[in-house]
PDB file of N, CA and C and ligand atoms in Angstrom:
ATOM      1  N   MET A   1       0.865  -1.214   0.001  1.00  0.00           N
ATOM      2  CA  MET A   1      -0.010  -0.002  -0.001  1.00  0.00           C
ATOM      3  C   MET A   1       0.902   1.251   0.003  1.00  0.00           C
ATOM      4  N   THR A   2       0.573   2.138  -0.906  1.00  0.00           N
ATOM      5  CA  THR A   2       1.336   3.377  -0.955  1.00  0.00           C
ATOM      6  C   THR A   2       0.475   4.488  -0.375  1.00  0.00           C
ATOM      7  N   TYR A   3       1.093   5.285   0.447  1.00  0.00           N
ATOM      8  CA  TYR A   3       0.414   6.375   1.072  1.00  0.00           C
ATOM      9  C   TYR A   3       0.953   7.724   0.547  1.00  0.00           C
ATOM     10  N   SER A   4       0.136   8.757   0.703  1.00  0.00           N
ATOM     11  CA  SER A   4       0.650  10.060   0.218  1.00  0.00           C
ATOM     12  C   SER A   4       0.078  11.170   1.082  1.00  0.00           C
ATOM     13  N   ILE A   5       0.749  12.315   0.993  1.00  0.00           N
ATOM     14  CA  ILE A   5       0.257  13.529   1.636  1.00  0.00           C
ATOM     15  C   ILE A   5       0.232  14.629   0.555  1.00  0.00           C
ATOM     16  N   ASN A   6      -0.578  15.651   0.724  1.00  0.00           N
ATOM     17  CA  ASN A   6      -0.630  16.735  -0.255  1.00  0.00           C
ATOM     18  C   ASN A   6      -0.158  17.979   0.469  1.00  0.00           C
ATOM     19  N   VAL A   7       0.882  18.581  -0.141  1.00  0.00           N
ATOM     20  CA  VAL A   7       1.488  19.739   0.507  1.00  0.00           C
ATOM     21  C   VAL A   7       1.443  20.939  -0.428  1.00  0.00           C
ATOM     22  N   THR A   8       0.930  22.082   0.085  1.00  0.00           N
ATOM     23  CA  THR A   8       0.902  23.298  -0.662  1.00  0.00           C
ATOM     24  C   THR A   8       2.136  24.102  -0.274  1.00  0.00           C
ATOM     25  N   ASP A   9       2.938  24.462  -1.282  1.00  0.00           N
ATOM     26  CA  ASP A   9       4.217  25.145  -1.003  1.00  0.00           C
ATOM     27  C   ASP A   9       3.950  26.696  -0.895  1.00  0.00           C
ATOM     28  N   HIS A  10       5.051  27.425  -0.772  1.00  0.00           N
ATOM     29  CA  HIS A  10       4.974  28.881  -0.602  1.00  0.00           C
ATOM     30  C   HIS A  10       4.413  29.570  -1.794  1.00  0.00           C
ATOM     31  N   ASP A  11       4.479  28.930  -2.986  1.00  0.00           N
ATOM     32  CA  ASP A  11       3.921  29.517  -4.193  1.00  0.00           C
ATOM     33  C   ASP A  11       2.493  29.071  -4.480  1.00  0.00           C
ATOM     34  N   GLY A  12       1.921  28.289  -3.572  1.00  0.00           N
ATOM     35  CA  GLY A  12       0.543  27.850  -3.753  1.00  0.00           C
ATOM     36  C   GLY A  12       0.484  26.585  -4.606  1.00  0.00           C
ATOM     37  N   LYS A  13       1.614  26.024  -4.967  1.00  0.00           N
ATOM     38  CA  LYS A  13       1.634  24.793  -5.757  1.00  0.00           C
ATOM     39  C   LYS A  13       1.444  23.584  -4.874  1.00  0.00           C
ATOM     40  N   ILE A  14       0.579  22.666  -5.323  1.00  0.00           N
ATOM     41  CA  ILE A  14       0.298  21.458  -4.532  1.00  0.00           C
ATOM     42  C   ILE A  14       1.137  20.299  -4.975  1.00  0.00           C
ATOM     43  N   HIS A  15       1.810  19.652  -4.016  1.00  0.00           N
ATOM     44  CA  HIS A  15       2.676  18.502  -4.325  1.00  0.00           C
ATOM     45  C   HIS A  15       2.087  17.285  -3.638  1.00  0.00           C
ATOM     46  N   GLN A  16       1.990  16.204  -4.406  1.00  0.00           N
ATOM     47  CA  GLN A  16       1.560  14.932  -3.771  1.00  0.00           C
ATOM     48  C   GLN A  16       2.839  14.172  -3.492  1.00  0.00           C
ATOM     49  N   LEU A  17       3.084  13.887  -2.211  1.00  0.00           N
ATOM     50  CA  LEU A  17       4.352  13.262  -1.802  1.00  0.00           C
ATOM     51  C   LEU A  17       4.064  11.849  -1.248  1.00  0.00           C
ATOM     52  N   GLU A  18       4.901  10.946  -1.625  1.00  0.00           N
ATOM     53  CA  GLU A  18       4.795   9.583  -1.041  1.00  0.00           C
ATOM     54  C   GLU A  18       5.103   9.667   0.439  1.00  0.00           C
ATOM     55  N   ALA A  19       4.346   8.977   1.237  1.00  0.00           N
ATOM     56  CA  ALA A  19       4.537   9.079   2.714  1.00  0.00           C
ATOM     57  C   ALA A  19       4.769   7.691   3.290  1.00  0.00           C
ATOM     58  N   THR A  20       5.654   7.642   4.257  1.00  0.00           N
ATOM     59  CA  THR A  20       6.012   6.390   4.915  1.00  0.00           C
ATOM     60  C   THR A  20       5.552   6.446   6.369  1.00  0.00           C
ATOM     61  N   VAL A  21       4.828   5.427   6.835  1.00  0.00           N
ATOM     62  CA  VAL A  21       4.411   5.372   8.211  1.00  0.00           C
ATOM     63  C   VAL A  21       5.575   5.454   9.152  1.00  0.00           C
ATOM     64  N   GLY A  22       5.494   6.280  10.163  1.00  0.00           N
ATOM     65  CA  GLY A  22       6.538   6.400  11.143  1.00  0.00           C
ATOM     66  C   GLY A  22       7.434   7.560  10.932  1.00  0.00           C
ATOM     67  N   PHE A  23       7.442   8.130   9.717  1.00  0.00           N
ATOM     68  CA  PHE A  23       8.216   9.354   9.469  1.00  0.00           C
ATOM     69  C   PHE A  23       7.320  10.507   9.891  1.00  0.00           C
ATOM     70  N   SER A  24       7.941  11.613  10.289  1.00  0.00           N
ATOM     71  CA  SER A  24       7.129  12.800  10.613  1.00  0.00           C
ATOM     72  C   SER A  24       6.738  13.495   9.278  1.00  0.00           C
ATOM     73  N   LEU A  25       5.690  14.313   9.343  1.00  0.00           N
ATOM     74  CA  LEU A  25       5.331  15.086   8.166  1.00  0.00           C
ATOM     75  C   LEU A  25       6.504  15.935   7.710  1.00  0.00           C
ATOM     76  N   MET A  26       7.217  16.523   8.668  1.00  0.00           N
ATOM     77  CA  MET A  26       8.385  17.341   8.297  1.00  0.00           C
ATOM     78  C   MET A  26       9.409  16.530   7.533  1.00  0.00           C
ATOM     79  N   GLU A  27       9.705  15.282   7.979  1.00  0.00           N
ATOM     80  CA  GLU A  27      10.703  14.457   7.243  1.00  0.00           C
ATOM     81  C   GLU A  27      10.282  14.145   5.841  1.00  0.00           C
ATOM     82  N   ILE A  28       8.997  13.849   5.687  1.00  0.00           N
ATOM     83  CA  ILE A  28       8.443  13.580   4.362  1.00  0.00           C
ATOM     84  C   ILE A  28       8.556  14.781   3.443  1.00  0.00           C
ATOM     85  N   ILE A  29       8.231  15.936   3.944  1.00  0.00           N
ATOM     86  CA  ILE A  29       8.300  17.219   3.186  1.00  0.00           C
ATOM     87  C   ILE A  29       9.739  17.554   2.872  1.00  0.00           C
ATOM     88  N   ARG A  30      10.606  17.426   3.893  1.00  0.00           N
ATOM     89  CA  ARG A  30      12.028  17.769   3.664  1.00  0.00           C
ATOM     90  C   ARG A  30      12.700  16.835   2.673  1.00  0.00           C
ATOM     91  N   ASP A  31      12.437  15.547   2.899  1.00  0.00           N
ATOM     92  CA  ASP A  31      13.079  14.522   2.035  1.00  0.00           C
ATOM     93  C   ASP A  31      12.624  14.620   0.602  1.00  0.00           C
ATOM     94  N   ALA A  32      11.438  15.206   0.380  1.00  0.00           N
ATOM     95  CA  ALA A  32      10.958  15.383  -1.024  1.00  0.00           C
ATOM     96  C   ALA A  32      11.601  16.597  -1.664  1.00  0.00           C
ATOM     97  N   GLY A  33      12.356  17.386  -0.866  1.00  0.00           N
ATOM     98  CA  GLY A  33      13.023  18.512  -1.450  1.00  0.00           C
ATOM     99  C   GLY A  33      12.217  19.775  -1.425  1.00  0.00           C
ATOM    100  N   LEU A  34      11.120  19.812  -0.737  1.00  0.00           N
ATOM    101  CA  LEU A  34      10.360  21.061  -0.623  1.00  0.00           C
ATOM    102  C   LEU A  34      11.029  22.024   0.310  1.00  0.00           C
ATOM    103  N   ASP A  35      10.603  23.286   0.187  1.00  0.00           N
ATOM    104  CA  ASP A  35      11.311  24.355   0.946  1.00  0.00           C
ATOM    105  C   ASP A  35      10.792  24.480   2.364  1.00  0.00           C
ATOM    106  N   ILE A  36      11.299  23.589   3.177  1.00  0.00           N
ATOM    107  CA  ILE A  36      11.044  23.630   4.602  1.00  0.00           C
ATOM    108  C   ILE A  36      12.354  23.610   5.353  1.00  0.00           C
ATOM    109  N   GLU A  37      12.565  24.570   6.253  1.00  0.00           N
ATOM    110  CA  GLU A  37      13.845  24.684   6.874  1.00  0.00           C
ATOM    111  C   GLU A  37      14.139  23.595   7.866  1.00  0.00           C
ATOM    112  N   ALA A  38      13.201  23.445   8.822  1.00  0.00           N
ATOM    113  CA  ALA A  38      13.398  22.429   9.861  1.00  0.00           C
ATOM    114  C   ALA A  38      14.826  22.432  10.473  1.00  0.00           C
ATOM    115  N   ILE A  39      15.197  23.593  10.893  1.00  0.00           N
ATOM    116  CA  ILE A  39      16.565  23.823  11.331  1.00  0.00           C
ATOM    117  C   ILE A  39      17.026  22.864  12.448  1.00  0.00           C
ATOM    118  N   CYS A  40      16.097  22.620  13.356  1.00  0.00           N
ATOM    119  CA  CYS A  40      16.520  21.814  14.547  1.00  0.00           C
ATOM    120  C   CYS A  40      16.499  20.300  14.263  1.00  0.00           C
ATOM    121  N   GLY A  41      16.053  19.951  13.040  1.00  0.00           N
ATOM    122  CA  GLY A  41      16.025  18.547  12.647  1.00  0.00           C
ATOM    123  C   GLY A  41      14.897  17.733  13.263  1.00  0.00           C
ATOM    124  N   GLY A  42      13.946  18.420  13.873  1.00  0.00           N
ATOM    125  CA  GLY A  42      12.777  17.691  14.394  1.00  0.00           C
ATOM    126  C   GLY A  42      12.759  17.562  15.883  1.00  0.00           C
ATOM    127  N   CYS A  43      13.556  18.449  16.560  1.00  0.00           N
ATOM    128  CA  CYS A  43      13.594  18.397  18.015  1.00  0.00           C
ATOM    129  C   CYS A  43      12.629  19.316  18.747  1.00  0.00           C
ATOM    130  N   CYS A  44      11.701  19.898  17.959  1.00  0.00           N
ATOM    131  CA  CYS A  44      10.712  20.798  18.555  1.00  0.00           C
ATOM    132  C   CYS A  44      11.398  22.035  19.184  1.00  0.00           C
ATOM    133  N   ALA A  45      12.431  22.544  18.501  1.00  0.00           N
ATOM    134  CA  ALA A  45      13.207  23.624  19.068  1.00  0.00           C
ATOM    135  C   ALA A  45      13.365  24.788  18.107  1.00  0.00           C
ATOM    136  N   CYS A  46      12.668  24.859  17.011  1.00  0.00           N
ATOM    137  CA  CYS A  46      12.914  25.926  16.049  1.00  0.00           C
ATOM    138  C   CYS A  46      11.675  26.570  15.463  1.00  0.00           C
ATOM    139  N   ALA A  47      10.613  25.799  15.316  1.00  0.00           N
ATOM    140  CA  ALA A  47       9.359  26.246  14.663  1.00  0.00           C
ATOM    141  C   ALA A  47       9.480  26.525  13.173  1.00  0.00           C
ATOM    142  N   THR A  48      10.609  26.193  12.561  1.00  0.00           N
ATOM    143  CA  THR A  48      10.741  26.453  11.110  1.00  0.00           C
ATOM    144  C   THR A  48      10.127  25.310  10.283  1.00  0.00           C
ATOM    145  N   CYS A  49       9.428  24.439  10.932  1.00  0.00           N
ATOM    146  CA  CYS A  49       8.650  23.380  10.232  1.00  0.00           C
ATOM    147  C   CYS A  49       7.144  23.665  10.374  1.00  0.00           C
ATOM    148  N   HIS A  50       6.828  24.892  10.739  1.00  0.00           N
ATOM    149  CA  HIS A  50       5.427  25.323  10.959  1.00  0.00           C
ATOM    150  C   HIS A  50       4.609  25.114   9.678  1.00  0.00           C
ATOM    151  N   CYS A  51       3.406  24.520   9.905  1.00  0.00           N
ATOM    152  CA  CYS A  51       2.551  24.316   8.765  1.00  0.00           C
ATOM    153  C   CYS A  51       1.107  24.440   9.229  1.00  0.00           C
ATOM    154  N   TYR A  52       0.183  24.527   8.294  1.00  0.00           N
ATOM    155  CA  TYR A  52      -1.215  24.564   8.596  1.00  0.00           C
ATOM    156  C   TYR A  52      -1.869  23.283   8.103  1.00  0.00           C
ATOM    157  N   ILE A  53      -2.666  22.752   9.013  1.00  0.00           N
ATOM    158  CA  ILE A  53      -3.370  21.447   8.697  1.00  0.00           C
ATOM    159  C   ILE A  53      -4.764  21.820   8.220  1.00  0.00           C
ATOM    160  N   GLN A  54      -5.169  21.258   7.098  1.00  0.00           N
ATOM    161  CA  GLN A  54      -6.530  21.505   6.606  1.00  0.00           C
ATOM    162  C   GLN A  54      -7.521  21.004   7.707  1.00  0.00           C
ATOM    163  N   GLU A  55      -8.505  21.866   7.930  1.00  0.00           N
ATOM    164  CA  GLU A  55      -9.452  21.662   9.098  1.00  0.00           C
ATOM    165  C   GLU A  55      -9.991  20.223   9.201  1.00  0.00           C
ATOM    166  N   ASP A  56     -10.354  19.632   8.025  1.00  0.00           N
ATOM    167  CA  ASP A  56     -10.937  18.307   8.093  1.00  0.00           C
ATOM    168  C   ASP A  56     -10.046  17.283   8.728  1.00  0.00           C
ATOM    169  N   TRP A  57      -8.783  17.541   8.779  1.00  0.00           N
ATOM    170  CA  TRP A  57      -7.819  16.510   9.260  1.00  0.00           C
ATOM    171  C   TRP A  57      -7.407  16.705  10.709  1.00  0.00           C
ATOM    172  N   ILE A  58      -7.727  17.824  11.261  1.00  0.00           N
ATOM    173  CA  ILE A  58      -7.242  18.147  12.600  1.00  0.00           C
ATOM    174  C   ILE A  58      -7.610  17.089  13.665  1.00  0.00           C
ATOM    175  N   SER A  59      -8.860  16.600  13.531  1.00  0.00           N
ATOM    176  CA  SER A  59      -9.335  15.663  14.533  1.00  0.00           C
ATOM    177  C   SER A  59      -8.628  14.312  14.464  1.00  0.00           C
ATOM    178  N   LYS A  60      -7.878  14.055  13.362  1.00  0.00           N
ATOM    179  CA  LYS A  60      -7.222  12.761  13.227  1.00  0.00           C
ATOM    180  C   LYS A  60      -5.791  12.826  13.812  1.00  0.00           C
ATOM    181  N   ILE A  61      -5.406  13.962  14.245  1.00  0.00           N
ATOM    182  CA  ILE A  61      -4.028  14.189  14.742  1.00  0.00           C
ATOM    183  C   ILE A  61      -4.063  14.402  16.237  1.00  0.00           C
ATOM    184  N   GLN A  62      -3.119  13.777  16.929  1.00  0.00           N
ATOM    185  CA  GLN A  62      -3.050  14.015  18.343  1.00  0.00           C
ATOM    186  C   GLN A  62      -2.803  15.518  18.621  1.00  0.00           C
ATOM    187  N   THR A  63      -3.316  16.030  19.689  1.00  0.00           N
ATOM    188  CA  THR A  63      -3.179  17.476  19.956  1.00  0.00           C
ATOM    189  C   THR A  63      -1.726  17.789  20.322  1.00  0.00           C
ATOM    190  N   ALA A  64      -1.386  19.051  20.172  1.00  0.00           N
ATOM    191  CA  ALA A  64      -0.006  19.490  20.442  1.00  0.00           C
ATOM    192  C   ALA A  64       0.280  19.366  21.945  1.00  0.00           C
ATOM    193  N   ASP A  65       1.491  18.920  22.260  1.00  0.00           N
ATOM    194  CA  ASP A  65       1.882  18.886  23.669  1.00  0.00           C
ATOM    195  C   ASP A  65       2.416  20.285  24.094  1.00  0.00           C
ATOM    196  N   ASP A  66       2.784  20.396  25.376  1.00  0.00           N
ATOM    197  CA  ASP A  66       3.238  21.674  25.891  1.00  0.00           C
ATOM    198  C   ASP A  66       4.458  22.215  25.169  1.00  0.00           C
ATOM    199  N   ASP A  67       5.405  21.342  24.833  1.00  0.00           N
ATOM    200  CA  ASP A  67       6.602  21.786  24.150  1.00  0.00           C
ATOM    201  C   ASP A  67       6.270  22.397  22.770  1.00  0.00           C
ATOM    202  N   GLU A  68       5.372  21.699  22.073  1.00  0.00           N
ATOM    203  CA  GLU A  68       4.987  22.219  20.727  1.00  0.00           C
ATOM    204  C   GLU A  68       4.211  23.521  20.866  1.00  0.00           C
ATOM    205  N   GLU A  69       3.337  23.608  21.880  1.00  0.00           N
ATOM    206  CA  GLU A  69       2.543  24.799  22.051  1.00  0.00           C
ATOM    207  C   GLU A  69       3.504  26.004  22.367  1.00  0.00           C
ATOM    208  N   SER A  70       4.524  25.749  23.150  1.00  0.00           N
ATOM    209  CA  SER A  70       5.361  26.885  23.507  1.00  0.00           C
ATOM    210  C   SER A  70       6.242  27.277  22.344  1.00  0.00           C
ATOM    211  N   MET A  71       6.613  26.342  21.447  1.00  0.00           N
ATOM    212  CA  MET A  71       7.374  26.754  20.234  1.00  0.00           C
ATOM    213  C   MET A  71       6.437  27.497  19.277  1.00  0.00           C
ATOM    214  N   LEU A  72       5.184  27.071  19.216  1.00  0.00           N
ATOM    215  CA  LEU A  72       4.237  27.732  18.291  1.00  0.00           C
ATOM    216  C   LEU A  72       4.005  29.174  18.817  1.00  0.00           C
ATOM    217  N   ASP A  73       4.047  29.394  20.071  1.00  0.00           N
ATOM    218  CA  ASP A  73       3.896  30.704  20.655  1.00  0.00           C
ATOM    219  C   ASP A  73       4.920  31.696  20.051  1.00  0.00           C
ATOM    220  N   GLN A  74       6.065  31.137  19.674  1.00  0.00           N
ATOM    221  CA  GLN A  74       7.186  32.033  19.159  1.00  0.00           C
ATOM    222  C   GLN A  74       7.165  32.108  17.645  1.00  0.00           C
ATOM    223  N   ALA A  75       6.265  31.363  17.012  1.00  0.00           N
ATOM    224  CA  ALA A  75       6.243  31.364  15.557  1.00  0.00           C
ATOM    225  C   ALA A  75       5.467  32.560  15.107  1.00  0.00           C
ATOM    226  N   PHE A  76       5.580  32.850  13.791  1.00  0.00           N
ATOM    227  CA  PHE A  76       4.862  33.940  13.151  1.00  0.00           C
ATOM    228  C   PHE A  76       3.643  33.384  12.397  1.00  0.00           C
ATOM    229  N   ASP A  77       2.705  34.227  12.090  1.00  0.00           N
ATOM    230  CA  ASP A  77       1.507  33.858  11.301  1.00  0.00           C
ATOM    231  C   ASP A  77       0.793  32.597  11.804  1.00  0.00           C
ATOM    232  N   VAL A  78       0.707  32.542  13.149  1.00  0.00           N
ATOM    233  CA  VAL A  78       0.097  31.336  13.746  1.00  0.00           C
ATOM    234  C   VAL A  78      -1.423  31.447  13.598  1.00  0.00           C
ATOM    235  N   GLN A  79      -1.987  30.341  13.195  1.00  0.00           N
ATOM    236  CA  GLN A  79      -3.451  30.264  13.024  1.00  0.00           C
ATOM    237  C   GLN A  79      -3.933  29.089  13.900  1.00  0.00           C
ATOM    238  N   LYS A  80      -5.249  28.954  13.980  1.00  0.00           N
ATOM    239  CA  LYS A  80      -5.759  27.919  14.890  1.00  0.00           C
ATOM    240  C   LYS A  80      -5.430  26.506  14.404  1.00  0.00           C
ATOM    241  N   ASN A  81      -5.163  26.381  13.077  1.00  0.00           N
ATOM    242  CA  ASN A  81      -4.771  25.076  12.576  1.00  0.00           C
ATOM    243  C   ASN A  81      -3.269  24.927  12.387  1.00  0.00           C
ATOM    244  N   SER A  82      -2.509  25.782  13.083  1.00  0.00           N
ATOM    245  CA  SER A  82      -1.023  25.703  13.041  1.00  0.00           C
ATOM    246  C   SER A  82      -0.542  24.477  13.809  1.00  0.00           C
ATOM    247  N   ARG A  83       0.454  23.869  13.211  1.00  0.00           N
ATOM    248  CA  ARG A  83       1.172  22.772  13.924  1.00  0.00           C
ATOM    249  C   ARG A  83       2.638  22.778  13.491  1.00  0.00           C
ATOM    250  N   LEU A  84       3.439  22.099  14.273  1.00  0.00           N
ATOM    251  CA  LEU A  84       4.828  21.886  13.881  1.00  0.00           C
ATOM    252  C   LEU A  84       4.854  20.489  13.210  1.00  0.00           C
ATOM    253  N   SER A  85       5.219  20.484  11.929  1.00  0.00           N
ATOM    254  CA  SER A  85       5.126  19.232  11.182  1.00  0.00           C
ATOM    255  C   SER A  85       6.071  18.156  11.666  1.00  0.00           C
ATOM    256  N   CYS A  86       7.144  18.562  12.429  1.00  0.00           N
ATOM    257  CA  CYS A  86       8.016  17.533  12.940  1.00  0.00           C
ATOM    258  C   CYS A  86       7.431  16.739  14.096  1.00  0.00           C
ATOM    259  N   GLN A  87       6.344  17.250  14.639  1.00  0.00           N
ATOM    260  CA  GLN A  87       5.709  16.630  15.787  1.00  0.00           C
ATOM    261  C   GLN A  87       4.513  15.813  15.419  1.00  0.00           C
ATOM    262  N   ILE A  88       4.324  15.585  14.131  1.00  0.00           N
ATOM    263  CA  ILE A  88       3.209  14.795  13.667  1.00  0.00           C
ATOM    264  C   ILE A  88       3.698  13.565  12.889  1.00  0.00           C
ATOM    265  N   PRO A  89       3.695  12.394  13.541  1.00  0.00           N
ATOM    266  CA  PRO A  89       4.107  11.206  12.845  1.00  0.00           C
ATOM    267  C   PRO A  89       3.029  10.822  11.794  1.00  0.00           C
ATOM    268  N   PHE A  90       3.495  10.395  10.636  1.00  0.00           N
ATOM    269  CA  PHE A  90       2.568   9.978   9.635  1.00  0.00           C
ATOM    270  C   PHE A  90       2.031   8.616   9.977  1.00  0.00           C
ATOM    271  N   THR A  91       0.728   8.457   9.973  1.00  0.00           N
ATOM    272  CA  THR A  91       0.035   7.187  10.187  1.00  0.00           C
ATOM    273  C   THR A  91      -0.876   6.871   9.019  1.00  0.00           C
ATOM    274  N   GLU A  92      -1.314   5.663   8.910  1.00  0.00           N
ATOM    275  CA  GLU A  92      -2.221   5.255   7.827  1.00  0.00           C
ATOM    276  C   GLU A  92      -3.448   6.156   7.774  1.00  0.00           C
ATOM    277  N   GLU A  93      -3.896   6.548   8.959  1.00  0.00           N
ATOM    278  CA  GLU A  93      -5.135   7.420   9.016  1.00  0.00           C
ATOM    279  C   GLU A  93      -4.907   8.774   8.368  1.00  0.00           C
ATOM    280  N   LEU A  94      -3.695   9.154   8.194  1.00  0.00           N
ATOM    281  CA  LEU A  94      -3.399  10.492   7.606  1.00  0.00           C
ATOM    282  C   LEU A  94      -3.172  10.401   6.129  1.00  0.00           C
ATOM    283  N   ASN A  95      -3.462   9.243   5.543  1.00  0.00           N
ATOM    284  CA  ASN A  95      -3.274   9.093   4.076  1.00  0.00           C
ATOM    285  C   ASN A  95      -4.130  10.149   3.340  1.00  0.00           C
ATOM    286  N   GLY A  96      -3.475  11.007   2.551  1.00  0.00           N
ATOM    287  CA  GLY A  96      -4.225  12.045   1.802  1.00  0.00           C
ATOM    288  C   GLY A  96      -4.349  13.361   2.531  1.00  0.00           C
ATOM    289  N   ILE A  97      -3.688  13.511   3.696  1.00  0.00           N
ATOM    290  CA  ILE A  97      -3.828  14.753   4.455  1.00  0.00           C
ATOM    291  C   ILE A  97      -3.363  15.952   3.635  1.00  0.00           C
ATOM    292  N   ASN A  98      -4.030  17.064   3.853  1.00  0.00           N
ATOM    293  CA  ASN A  98      -3.642  18.298   3.157  1.00  0.00           C
ATOM    294  C   ASN A  98      -2.959  19.298   4.102  1.00  0.00           C
ATOM    295  N   VAL A  99      -1.782  19.656   3.784  1.00  0.00           N
ATOM    296  CA  VAL A  99      -0.919  20.476   4.651  1.00  0.00           C
ATOM    297  C   VAL A  99      -0.400  21.695   3.832  1.00  0.00           C
ATOM    298  N   THR A 100      -0.375  22.837   4.416  1.00  0.00           N
ATOM    299  CA  THR A 100       0.189  24.008   3.778  1.00  0.00           C
ATOM    300  C   THR A 100       1.415  24.509   4.522  1.00  0.00           C
ATOM    301  N   LEU A 101       2.496  24.794   3.876  1.00  0.00           N
ATOM    302  CA  LEU A 101       3.654  25.323   4.542  1.00  0.00           C
ATOM    303  C   LEU A 101       3.410  26.794   4.978  1.00  0.00           C
ATOM    304  N   ALA A 102       3.731  27.088   6.215  1.00  0.00           N
ATOM    305  CA  ALA A 102       3.563  28.482   6.706  1.00  0.00           C
ATOM    306  C   ALA A 102       4.651  29.309   6.081  1.00  0.00           C
ATOM    307  N   PRO A 103       4.347  30.658   5.959  1.00  0.00           N
ATOM    308  CA  PRO A 103       5.377  31.540   5.377  1.00  0.00           C
ATOM    309  C   PRO A 103       6.690  31.442   6.133  1.00  0.00           C
ATOM    310  N   LYS A 104       7.794  31.658   5.425  1.00  0.00           N
ATOM    311  CA  LYS A 104       9.096  31.624   6.151  1.00  0.00           C
ATOM    312  C   LYS A 104       9.291  32.914   6.919  1.00  0.00           C
ATOM    313  N   PHE A 105      10.101  32.818   7.930  1.00  0.00           N
ATOM    314  CA  PHE A 105      10.388  34.088   8.653  1.00  0.00           C
ATOM    315  C   PHE A 105      11.876  34.236   8.835  1.00  0.00           C
TER     316      PHE A 105
HETATM  317  S1  LIG B 201      12.001  21.021  12.848  1.00  0.00           S
HETATM  318 FE1  LIG B 201      12.424  22.361  14.497  1.00  0.00          FE
HETATM  319  S2  LIG B 201      10.518  22.485  15.537  1.00  0.00           S
HETATM  320 FE2  LIG B 201      10.155  21.153  13.886  1.00  0.00          FE
END
């Protein structure tokens, strides 16, 4: 079974990326060569993997923990569907999820 995620980049272009269970959304996006900084490498310490989750999918993702919330507090352009993509492991349930990269800062 092949899984995928749909990622809208900074230019509004949608990319369908192959996704592997157990990898974070950030790793999938980064490894596909899209423009995501992810400076801390997924340690929840930079917020440069900030993304927006399409509303329909939010209920399928575990809520942000305190560390993620406090990093998001320091991010720019935060919306109610903001998440750090390094903190979301891809699961079968997330097959086809729609994610938009937040503006760079
Ligand atoms: S990659 Fe740094 S917080 Fe996600």
